[in-house]
CSV table of C-alpha atoms in Angstrom, one decimal:
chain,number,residue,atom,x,y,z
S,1,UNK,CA,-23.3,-13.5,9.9
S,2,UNK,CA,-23.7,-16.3,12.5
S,3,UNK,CA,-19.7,-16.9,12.8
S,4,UNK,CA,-16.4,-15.3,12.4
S,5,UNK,CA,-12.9,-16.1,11.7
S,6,UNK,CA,-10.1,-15.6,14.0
S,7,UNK,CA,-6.3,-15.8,13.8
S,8,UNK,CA,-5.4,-17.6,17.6
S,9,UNK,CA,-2.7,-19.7,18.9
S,10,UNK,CA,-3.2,-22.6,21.4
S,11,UNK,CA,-0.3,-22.5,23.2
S,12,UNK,CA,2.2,-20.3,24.3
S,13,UNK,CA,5.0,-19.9,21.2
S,14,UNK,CA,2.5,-22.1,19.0
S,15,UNK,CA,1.9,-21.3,15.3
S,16,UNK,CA,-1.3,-19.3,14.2
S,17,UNK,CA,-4.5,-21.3,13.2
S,18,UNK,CA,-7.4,-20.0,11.5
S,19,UNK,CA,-10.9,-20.9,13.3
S,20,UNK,CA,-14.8,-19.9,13.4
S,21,UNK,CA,-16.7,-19.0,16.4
S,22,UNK,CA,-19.5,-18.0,17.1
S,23,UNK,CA,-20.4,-14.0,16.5
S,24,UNK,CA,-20.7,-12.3,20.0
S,25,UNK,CA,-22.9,-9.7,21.4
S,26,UNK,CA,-21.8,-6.0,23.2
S,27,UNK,CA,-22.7,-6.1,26.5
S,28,UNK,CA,-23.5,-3.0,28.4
S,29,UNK,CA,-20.7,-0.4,27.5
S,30,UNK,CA,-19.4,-2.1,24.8
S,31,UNK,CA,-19.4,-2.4,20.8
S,32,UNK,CA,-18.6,-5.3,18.5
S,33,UNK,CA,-16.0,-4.1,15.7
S,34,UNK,CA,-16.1,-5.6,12.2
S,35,UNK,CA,-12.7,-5.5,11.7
S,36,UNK,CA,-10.6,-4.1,8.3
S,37,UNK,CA,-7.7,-4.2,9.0
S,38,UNK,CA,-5.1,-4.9,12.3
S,39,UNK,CA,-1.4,-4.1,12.5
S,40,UNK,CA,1.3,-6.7,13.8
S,41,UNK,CA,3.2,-5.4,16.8
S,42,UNK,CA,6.5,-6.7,18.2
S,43,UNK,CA,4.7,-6.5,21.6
S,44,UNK,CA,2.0,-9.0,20.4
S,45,UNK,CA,5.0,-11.5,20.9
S,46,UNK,CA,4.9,-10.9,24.9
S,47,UNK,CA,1.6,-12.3,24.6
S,48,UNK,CA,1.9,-15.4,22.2
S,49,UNK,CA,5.4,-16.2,24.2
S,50,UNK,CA,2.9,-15.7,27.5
S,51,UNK,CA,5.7,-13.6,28.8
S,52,UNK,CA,3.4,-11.9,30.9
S,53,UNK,CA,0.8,-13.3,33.9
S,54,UNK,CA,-2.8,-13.3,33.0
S,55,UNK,CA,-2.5,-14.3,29.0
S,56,UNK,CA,-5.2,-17.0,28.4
S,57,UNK,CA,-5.5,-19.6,25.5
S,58,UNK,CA,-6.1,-19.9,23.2
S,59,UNK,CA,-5.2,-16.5,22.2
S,60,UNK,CA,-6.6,-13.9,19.7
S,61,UNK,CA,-3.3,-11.1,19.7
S,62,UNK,CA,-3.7,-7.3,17.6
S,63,UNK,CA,-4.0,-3.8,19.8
S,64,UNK,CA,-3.4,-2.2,15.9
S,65,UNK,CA,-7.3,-2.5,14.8
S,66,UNK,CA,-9.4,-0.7,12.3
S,67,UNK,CA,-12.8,-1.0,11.4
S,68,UNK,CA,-16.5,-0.1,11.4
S,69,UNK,CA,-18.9,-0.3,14.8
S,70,UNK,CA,-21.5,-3.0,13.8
S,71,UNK,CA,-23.3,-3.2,16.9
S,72,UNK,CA,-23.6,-0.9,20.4
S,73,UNK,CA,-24.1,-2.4,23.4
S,74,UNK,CA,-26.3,-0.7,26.2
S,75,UNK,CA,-25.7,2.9,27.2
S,76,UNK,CA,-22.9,3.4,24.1
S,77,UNK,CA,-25.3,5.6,22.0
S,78,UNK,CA,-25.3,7.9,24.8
S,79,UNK,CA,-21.7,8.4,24.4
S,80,UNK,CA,-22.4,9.7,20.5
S,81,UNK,CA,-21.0,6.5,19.0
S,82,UNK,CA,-23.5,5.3,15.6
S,83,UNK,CA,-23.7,2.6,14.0
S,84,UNK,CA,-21.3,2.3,11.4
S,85,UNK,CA,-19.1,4.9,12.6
S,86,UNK,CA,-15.2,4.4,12.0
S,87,UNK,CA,-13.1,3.3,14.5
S,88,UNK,CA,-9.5,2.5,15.8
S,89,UNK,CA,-8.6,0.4,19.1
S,90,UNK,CA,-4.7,0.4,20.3
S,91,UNK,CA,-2.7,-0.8,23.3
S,92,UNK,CA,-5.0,1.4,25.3
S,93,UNK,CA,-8.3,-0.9,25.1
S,94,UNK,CA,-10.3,0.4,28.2
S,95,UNK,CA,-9.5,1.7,31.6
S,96,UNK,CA,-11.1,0.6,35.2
S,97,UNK,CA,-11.7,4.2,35.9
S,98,UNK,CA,-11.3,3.7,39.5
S,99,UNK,CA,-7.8,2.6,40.2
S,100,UNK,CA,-5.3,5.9,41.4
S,101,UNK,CA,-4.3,6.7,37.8
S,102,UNK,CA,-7.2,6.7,36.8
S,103,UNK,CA,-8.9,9.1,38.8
S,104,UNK,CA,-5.9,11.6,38.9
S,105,UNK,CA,-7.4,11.0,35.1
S,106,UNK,CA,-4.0,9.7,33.9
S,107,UNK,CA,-5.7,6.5,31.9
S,108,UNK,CA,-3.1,5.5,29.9
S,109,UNK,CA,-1.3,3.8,33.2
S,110,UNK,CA,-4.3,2.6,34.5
S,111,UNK,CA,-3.3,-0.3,37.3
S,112,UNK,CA,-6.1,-2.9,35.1
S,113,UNK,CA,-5.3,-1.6,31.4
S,114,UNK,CA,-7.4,-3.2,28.8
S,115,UNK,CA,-4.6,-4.2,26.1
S,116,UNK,CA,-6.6,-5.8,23.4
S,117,UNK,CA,-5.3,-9.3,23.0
S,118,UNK,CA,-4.2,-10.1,26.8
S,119,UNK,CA,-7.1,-8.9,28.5
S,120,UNK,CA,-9.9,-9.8,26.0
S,121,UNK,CA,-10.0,-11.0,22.3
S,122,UNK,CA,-8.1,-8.3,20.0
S,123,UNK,CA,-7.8,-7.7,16.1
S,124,UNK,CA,-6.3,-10.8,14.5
S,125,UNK,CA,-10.5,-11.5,13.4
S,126,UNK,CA,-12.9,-10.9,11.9
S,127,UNK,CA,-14.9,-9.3,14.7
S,128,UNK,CA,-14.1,-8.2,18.2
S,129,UNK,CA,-15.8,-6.7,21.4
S,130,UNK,CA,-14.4,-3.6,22.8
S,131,UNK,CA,-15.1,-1.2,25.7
S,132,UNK,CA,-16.6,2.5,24.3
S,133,UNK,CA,-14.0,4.5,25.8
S,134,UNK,CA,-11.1,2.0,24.0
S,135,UNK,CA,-12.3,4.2,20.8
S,136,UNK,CA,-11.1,6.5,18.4
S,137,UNK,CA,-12.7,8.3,15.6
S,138,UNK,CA,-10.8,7.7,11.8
S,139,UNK,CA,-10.5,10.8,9.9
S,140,UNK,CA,-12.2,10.1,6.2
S,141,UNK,CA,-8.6,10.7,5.1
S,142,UNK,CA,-7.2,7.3,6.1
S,143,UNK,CA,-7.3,4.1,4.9
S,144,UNK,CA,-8.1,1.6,7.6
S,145,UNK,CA,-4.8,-0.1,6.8
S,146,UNK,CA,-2.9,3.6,7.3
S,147,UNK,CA,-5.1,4.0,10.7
S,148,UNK,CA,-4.5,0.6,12.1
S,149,UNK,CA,-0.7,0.9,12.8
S,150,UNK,CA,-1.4,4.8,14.0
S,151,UNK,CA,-3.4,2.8,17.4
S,152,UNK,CA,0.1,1.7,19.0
S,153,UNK,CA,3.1,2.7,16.4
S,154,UNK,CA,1.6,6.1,15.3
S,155,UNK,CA,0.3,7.0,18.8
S,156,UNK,CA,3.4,5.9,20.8
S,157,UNK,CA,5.8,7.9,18.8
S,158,UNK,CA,3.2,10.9,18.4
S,159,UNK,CA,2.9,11.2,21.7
S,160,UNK,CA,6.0,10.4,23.3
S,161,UNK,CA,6.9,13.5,21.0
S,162,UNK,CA,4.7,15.9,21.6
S,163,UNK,CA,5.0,15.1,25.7
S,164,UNK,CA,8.8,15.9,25.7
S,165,UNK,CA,10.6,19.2,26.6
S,166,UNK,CA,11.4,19.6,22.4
S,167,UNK,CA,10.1,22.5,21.3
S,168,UNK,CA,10.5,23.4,17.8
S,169,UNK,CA,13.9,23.8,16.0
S,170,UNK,CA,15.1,22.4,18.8
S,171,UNK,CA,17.6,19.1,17.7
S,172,UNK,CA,15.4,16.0,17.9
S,173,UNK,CA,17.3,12.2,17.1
S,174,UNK,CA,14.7,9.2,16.5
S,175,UNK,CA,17.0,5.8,17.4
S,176,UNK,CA,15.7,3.6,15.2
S,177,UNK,CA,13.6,4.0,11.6
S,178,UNK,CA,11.4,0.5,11.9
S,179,UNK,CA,8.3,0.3,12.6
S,180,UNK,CA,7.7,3.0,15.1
S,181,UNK,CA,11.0,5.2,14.1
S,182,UNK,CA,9.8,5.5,10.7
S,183,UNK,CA,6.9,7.5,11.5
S,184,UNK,CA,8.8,9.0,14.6
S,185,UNK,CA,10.6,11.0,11.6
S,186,UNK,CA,7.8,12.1,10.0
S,187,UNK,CA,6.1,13.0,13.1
S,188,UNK,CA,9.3,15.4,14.7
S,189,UNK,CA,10.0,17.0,11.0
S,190,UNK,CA,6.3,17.8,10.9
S,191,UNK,CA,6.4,18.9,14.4
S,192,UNK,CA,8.9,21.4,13.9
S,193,UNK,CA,12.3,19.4,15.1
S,194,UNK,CA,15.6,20.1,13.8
S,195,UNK,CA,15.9,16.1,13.2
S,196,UNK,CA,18.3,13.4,13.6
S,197,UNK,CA,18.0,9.3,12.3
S,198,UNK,CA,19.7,7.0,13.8
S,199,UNK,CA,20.1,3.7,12.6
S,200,UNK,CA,22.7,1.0,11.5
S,201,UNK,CA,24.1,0.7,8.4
S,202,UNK,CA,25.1,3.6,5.4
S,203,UNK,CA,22.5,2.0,3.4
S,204,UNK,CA,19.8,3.4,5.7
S,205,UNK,CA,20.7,7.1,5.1
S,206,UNK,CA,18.8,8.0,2.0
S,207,UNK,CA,15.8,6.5,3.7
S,208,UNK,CA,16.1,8.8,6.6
S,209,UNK,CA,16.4,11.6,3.8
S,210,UNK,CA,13.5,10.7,2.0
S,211,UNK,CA,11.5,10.0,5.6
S,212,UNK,CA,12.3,14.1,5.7
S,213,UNK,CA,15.2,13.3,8.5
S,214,UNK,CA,17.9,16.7,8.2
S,215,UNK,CA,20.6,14.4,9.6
S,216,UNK,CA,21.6,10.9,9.4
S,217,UNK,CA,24.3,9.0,11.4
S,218,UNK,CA,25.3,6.0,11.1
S,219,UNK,CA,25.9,3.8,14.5
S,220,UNK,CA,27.9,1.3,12.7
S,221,UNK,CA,30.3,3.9,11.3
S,222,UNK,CA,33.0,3.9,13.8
S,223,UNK,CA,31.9,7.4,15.3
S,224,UNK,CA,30.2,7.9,18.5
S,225,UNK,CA,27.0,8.0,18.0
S,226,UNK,CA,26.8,10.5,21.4
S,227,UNK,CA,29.7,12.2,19.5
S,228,UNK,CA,28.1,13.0,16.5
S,229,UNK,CA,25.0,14.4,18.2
S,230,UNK,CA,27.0,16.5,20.1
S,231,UNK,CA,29.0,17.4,16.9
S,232,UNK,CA,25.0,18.7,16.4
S,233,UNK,CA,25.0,20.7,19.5
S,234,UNK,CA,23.6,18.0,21.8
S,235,UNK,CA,20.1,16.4,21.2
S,236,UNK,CA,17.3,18.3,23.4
S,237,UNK,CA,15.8,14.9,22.7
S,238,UNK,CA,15.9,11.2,21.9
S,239,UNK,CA,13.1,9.0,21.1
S,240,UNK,CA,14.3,6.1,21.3
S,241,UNK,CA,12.3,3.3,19.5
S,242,UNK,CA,14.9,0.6,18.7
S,243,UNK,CA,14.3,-2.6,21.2
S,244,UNK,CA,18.2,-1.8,22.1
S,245,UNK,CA,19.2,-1.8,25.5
S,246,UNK,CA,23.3,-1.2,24.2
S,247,UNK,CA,21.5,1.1,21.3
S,248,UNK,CA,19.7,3.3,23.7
S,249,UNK,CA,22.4,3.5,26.0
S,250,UNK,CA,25.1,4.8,23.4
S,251,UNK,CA,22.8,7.9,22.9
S,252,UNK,CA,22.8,9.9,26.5
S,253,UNK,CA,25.9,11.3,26.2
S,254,UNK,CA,24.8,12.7,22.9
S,255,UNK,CA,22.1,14.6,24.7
S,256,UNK,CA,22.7,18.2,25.6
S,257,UNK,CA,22.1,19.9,29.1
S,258,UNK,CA,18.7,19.4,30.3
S,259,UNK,CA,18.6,16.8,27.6
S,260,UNK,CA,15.5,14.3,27.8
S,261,UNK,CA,15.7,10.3,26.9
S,262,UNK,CA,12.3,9.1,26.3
S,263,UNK,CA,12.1,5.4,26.1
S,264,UNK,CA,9.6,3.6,23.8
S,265,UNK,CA,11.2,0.3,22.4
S,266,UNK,CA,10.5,-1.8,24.8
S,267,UNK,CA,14.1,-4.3,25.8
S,268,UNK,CA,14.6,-6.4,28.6
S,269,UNK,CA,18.0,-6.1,29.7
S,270,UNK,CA,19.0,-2.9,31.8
S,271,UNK,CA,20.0,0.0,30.4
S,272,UNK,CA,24.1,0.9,31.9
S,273,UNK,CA,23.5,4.7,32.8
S,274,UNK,CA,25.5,6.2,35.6
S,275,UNK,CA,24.4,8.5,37.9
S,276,UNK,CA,27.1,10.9,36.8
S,277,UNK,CA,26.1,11.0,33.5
S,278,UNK,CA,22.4,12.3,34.6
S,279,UNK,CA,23.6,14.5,37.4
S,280,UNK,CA,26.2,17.2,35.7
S,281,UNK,CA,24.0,18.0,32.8
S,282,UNK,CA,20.5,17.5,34.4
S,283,UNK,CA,19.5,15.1,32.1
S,284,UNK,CA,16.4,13.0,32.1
S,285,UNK,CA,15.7,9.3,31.7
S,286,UNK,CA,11.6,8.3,31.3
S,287,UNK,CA,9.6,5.7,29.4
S,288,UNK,CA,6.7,6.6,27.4
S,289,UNK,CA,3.8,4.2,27.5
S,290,UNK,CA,1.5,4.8,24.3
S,291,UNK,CA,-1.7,6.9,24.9
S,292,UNK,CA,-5.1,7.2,25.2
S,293,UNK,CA,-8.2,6.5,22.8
S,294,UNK,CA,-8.2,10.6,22.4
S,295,UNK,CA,-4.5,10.7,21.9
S,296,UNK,CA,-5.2,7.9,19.6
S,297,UNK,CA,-7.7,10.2,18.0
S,298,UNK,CA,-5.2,13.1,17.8
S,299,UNK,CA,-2.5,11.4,15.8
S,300,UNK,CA,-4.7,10.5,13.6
S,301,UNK,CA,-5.8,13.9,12.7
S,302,UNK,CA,-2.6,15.1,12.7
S,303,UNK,CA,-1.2,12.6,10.2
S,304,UNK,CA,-4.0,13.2,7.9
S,305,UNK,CA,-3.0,16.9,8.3
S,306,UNK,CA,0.6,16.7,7.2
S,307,UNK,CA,-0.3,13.5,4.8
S,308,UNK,CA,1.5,11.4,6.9
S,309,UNK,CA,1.5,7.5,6.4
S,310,UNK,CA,2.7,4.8,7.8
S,311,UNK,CA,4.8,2.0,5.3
S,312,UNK,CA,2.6,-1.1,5.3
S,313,UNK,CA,2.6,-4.6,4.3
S,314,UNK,CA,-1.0,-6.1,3.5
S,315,UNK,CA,-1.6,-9.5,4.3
S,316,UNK,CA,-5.2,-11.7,4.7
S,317,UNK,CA,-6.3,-13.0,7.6
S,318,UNK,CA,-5.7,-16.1,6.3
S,319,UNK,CA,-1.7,-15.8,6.1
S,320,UNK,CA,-1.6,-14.4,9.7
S,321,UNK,CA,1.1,-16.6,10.7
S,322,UNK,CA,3.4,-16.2,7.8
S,323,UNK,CA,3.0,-12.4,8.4
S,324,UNK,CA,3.6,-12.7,12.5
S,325,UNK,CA,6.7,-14.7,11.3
S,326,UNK,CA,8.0,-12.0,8.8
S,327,UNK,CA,7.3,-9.5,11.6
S,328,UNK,CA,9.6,-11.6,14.1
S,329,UNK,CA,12.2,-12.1,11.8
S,330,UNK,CA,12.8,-8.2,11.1
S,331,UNK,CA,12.1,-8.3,7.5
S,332,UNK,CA,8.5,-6.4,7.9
S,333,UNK,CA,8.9,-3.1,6.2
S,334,UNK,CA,7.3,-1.4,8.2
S,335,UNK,CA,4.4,-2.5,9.5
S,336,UNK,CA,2.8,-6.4,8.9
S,337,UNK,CA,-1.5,-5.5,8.3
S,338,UNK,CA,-3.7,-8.6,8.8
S,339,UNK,CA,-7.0,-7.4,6.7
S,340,UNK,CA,-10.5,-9.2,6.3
């Protein structure tokens, strides 16, 4: 093909518009991806709402991509990639490889991070270019709309997991059970976790059940919600995925001692923790930032392990702005999927 479609937006807030241009060429280092299928992230909103320096217009958002390498750029072969090989591309879209971070080999908070859609053309197309080491191989056993969301979503949570102090049957409470919390669930029952959902609203409770979750509670229900997880025996660890400052807050007394917070839902207003209620217990308080192309890689192989899945909404290319809006209004359930 001699063109492409893309979904971009002209101007920061603006509305989604549907356009050709022309098909580009890998340069050294780099592959073009035909695209099958990209997930819609709250966090592409930062970027259409240029709430960050450095977005440029018009825009092409999605760090949630799937799809096939259709053509290597110099040097890539090297690296074992083929043509045709089966890829996924998340928040992590390349590295400098020479900042600190990077060569204490800690990529992931690389000082130039390559998010796909802010610092080059990301998923919402037809076609993009991305760096080799953005990469990660898809197991036969997904679906590129099941691997898409797994690049940011599945990764984030995965990770942010398997990095904490839990170990198993230790108590583990997911705040949240959208789009990242959903597969949060799955991930910590899989991993072993005694495990907590928390959400708002009674409705949500057989959800958590059927999401595998051993305990439910209810935020709205007039009960602590750092009461009822010490009513538990005190969370070793909450993953807290809900963009809830208030939310996230109302969990750390819940936590037990030596207790861990780990931050994923990304809110701006300040979180209202006092020193006293870190210091007594020797809790902790960090923020997870996604991973790497080979963490990407692992949660991929470890969903398709325990058959887990994330809860998708297809939607063309075509419709990308209706299914940005359904993401912005909440009602996604769980995860909007732009495909070709």
């Amino acid at each position: 093909m001699s063109t492409y479609r893309v979904a971009q937006v002209t101007s920061p807030g603006g509305r989604f518009e549907i356009v050709e241009r022309e098909v580009p060429q890998p340069g050294p280092g780099h592959v073009r991806i035909a695209v099958d299928a990209c997930g819609i992230c709250h966090s592409d909103a930062v970027f259409v709402g240029a709430l960050v320096s450095g977005v440029r217009f018009p825009l092409v958002p999605g760090h949630e991509v799937a799809g096939r390498v259709e053509a290597l750029g110099e040097g890539v072969q090297d690296r074992g990639w083929q043509l045709g090989d089966r890829v996924a591309v998340g928040w992590f879209g390349g590295s400098c490889g020479h900042c600190t971070p990077c060569r204490q080999g800690d990529f992931i908070v690389c000082a130039n991070l390559k998010v796909p859609g802010w610092a080059y053309d990301g998923g919402f197309a037809e076609a993009l270019i991305a760096p080799a080491d953005a990469l990660a191989r898809i197991p036969d056993a997904l679906a590129a709309t099941d691997a898409a969301p797994m690049a940011c979503a599945g990764v984030t949570t995965f990770s942010g997991l398997r990095r904490s102090s839990a170990r198993p049957g230790d108590l583990v409470a997911v705040l949240g059970i959208g789009g990242l919390g959903h597969l949060a669930v799955k991930y910590a029952v899989a991993m072993g976790f005694e495990t907590v959902a928390i959400a708002r609203g009674a409705d949500k409770a057989d959800f958590a059940k059927q999401l595998g979750a051993h305990h439910y509670v209810d935020s709205t229900a007039g009960t602590a919600v750092a009461d009822a997880l010490r009513a538990l025996g005190g969370a070793k660890v909450v993953l807290a995925t809900a963009a809830n400052s208030g939310a996230i807050t109302a969990t750390v007394d819940g936590l037990a001692h030596r207790g861990e917070l780990v931050v994923i839902g990304a809110a701006p207003e300040p979180l209202e923790i006092s020193p006293m209620q870190l210091l007594m217990s020797g809790r902790i308080v960090r923020g997870h930032p996604s991973g790497t192309s080979q963490d990407v890689q692992d949660t991929m192989a470890f969903s398709a392990l325990h058959g887990i899945r994330p809860t998708v909404e297809e939607v063309p290319l075509e419709q990308a702005d209706e299914a940005y809006q359904k993401m912005l209004s909440g009602a996604a359930r769980f995860r909007m999927v732009l495909t070709g």
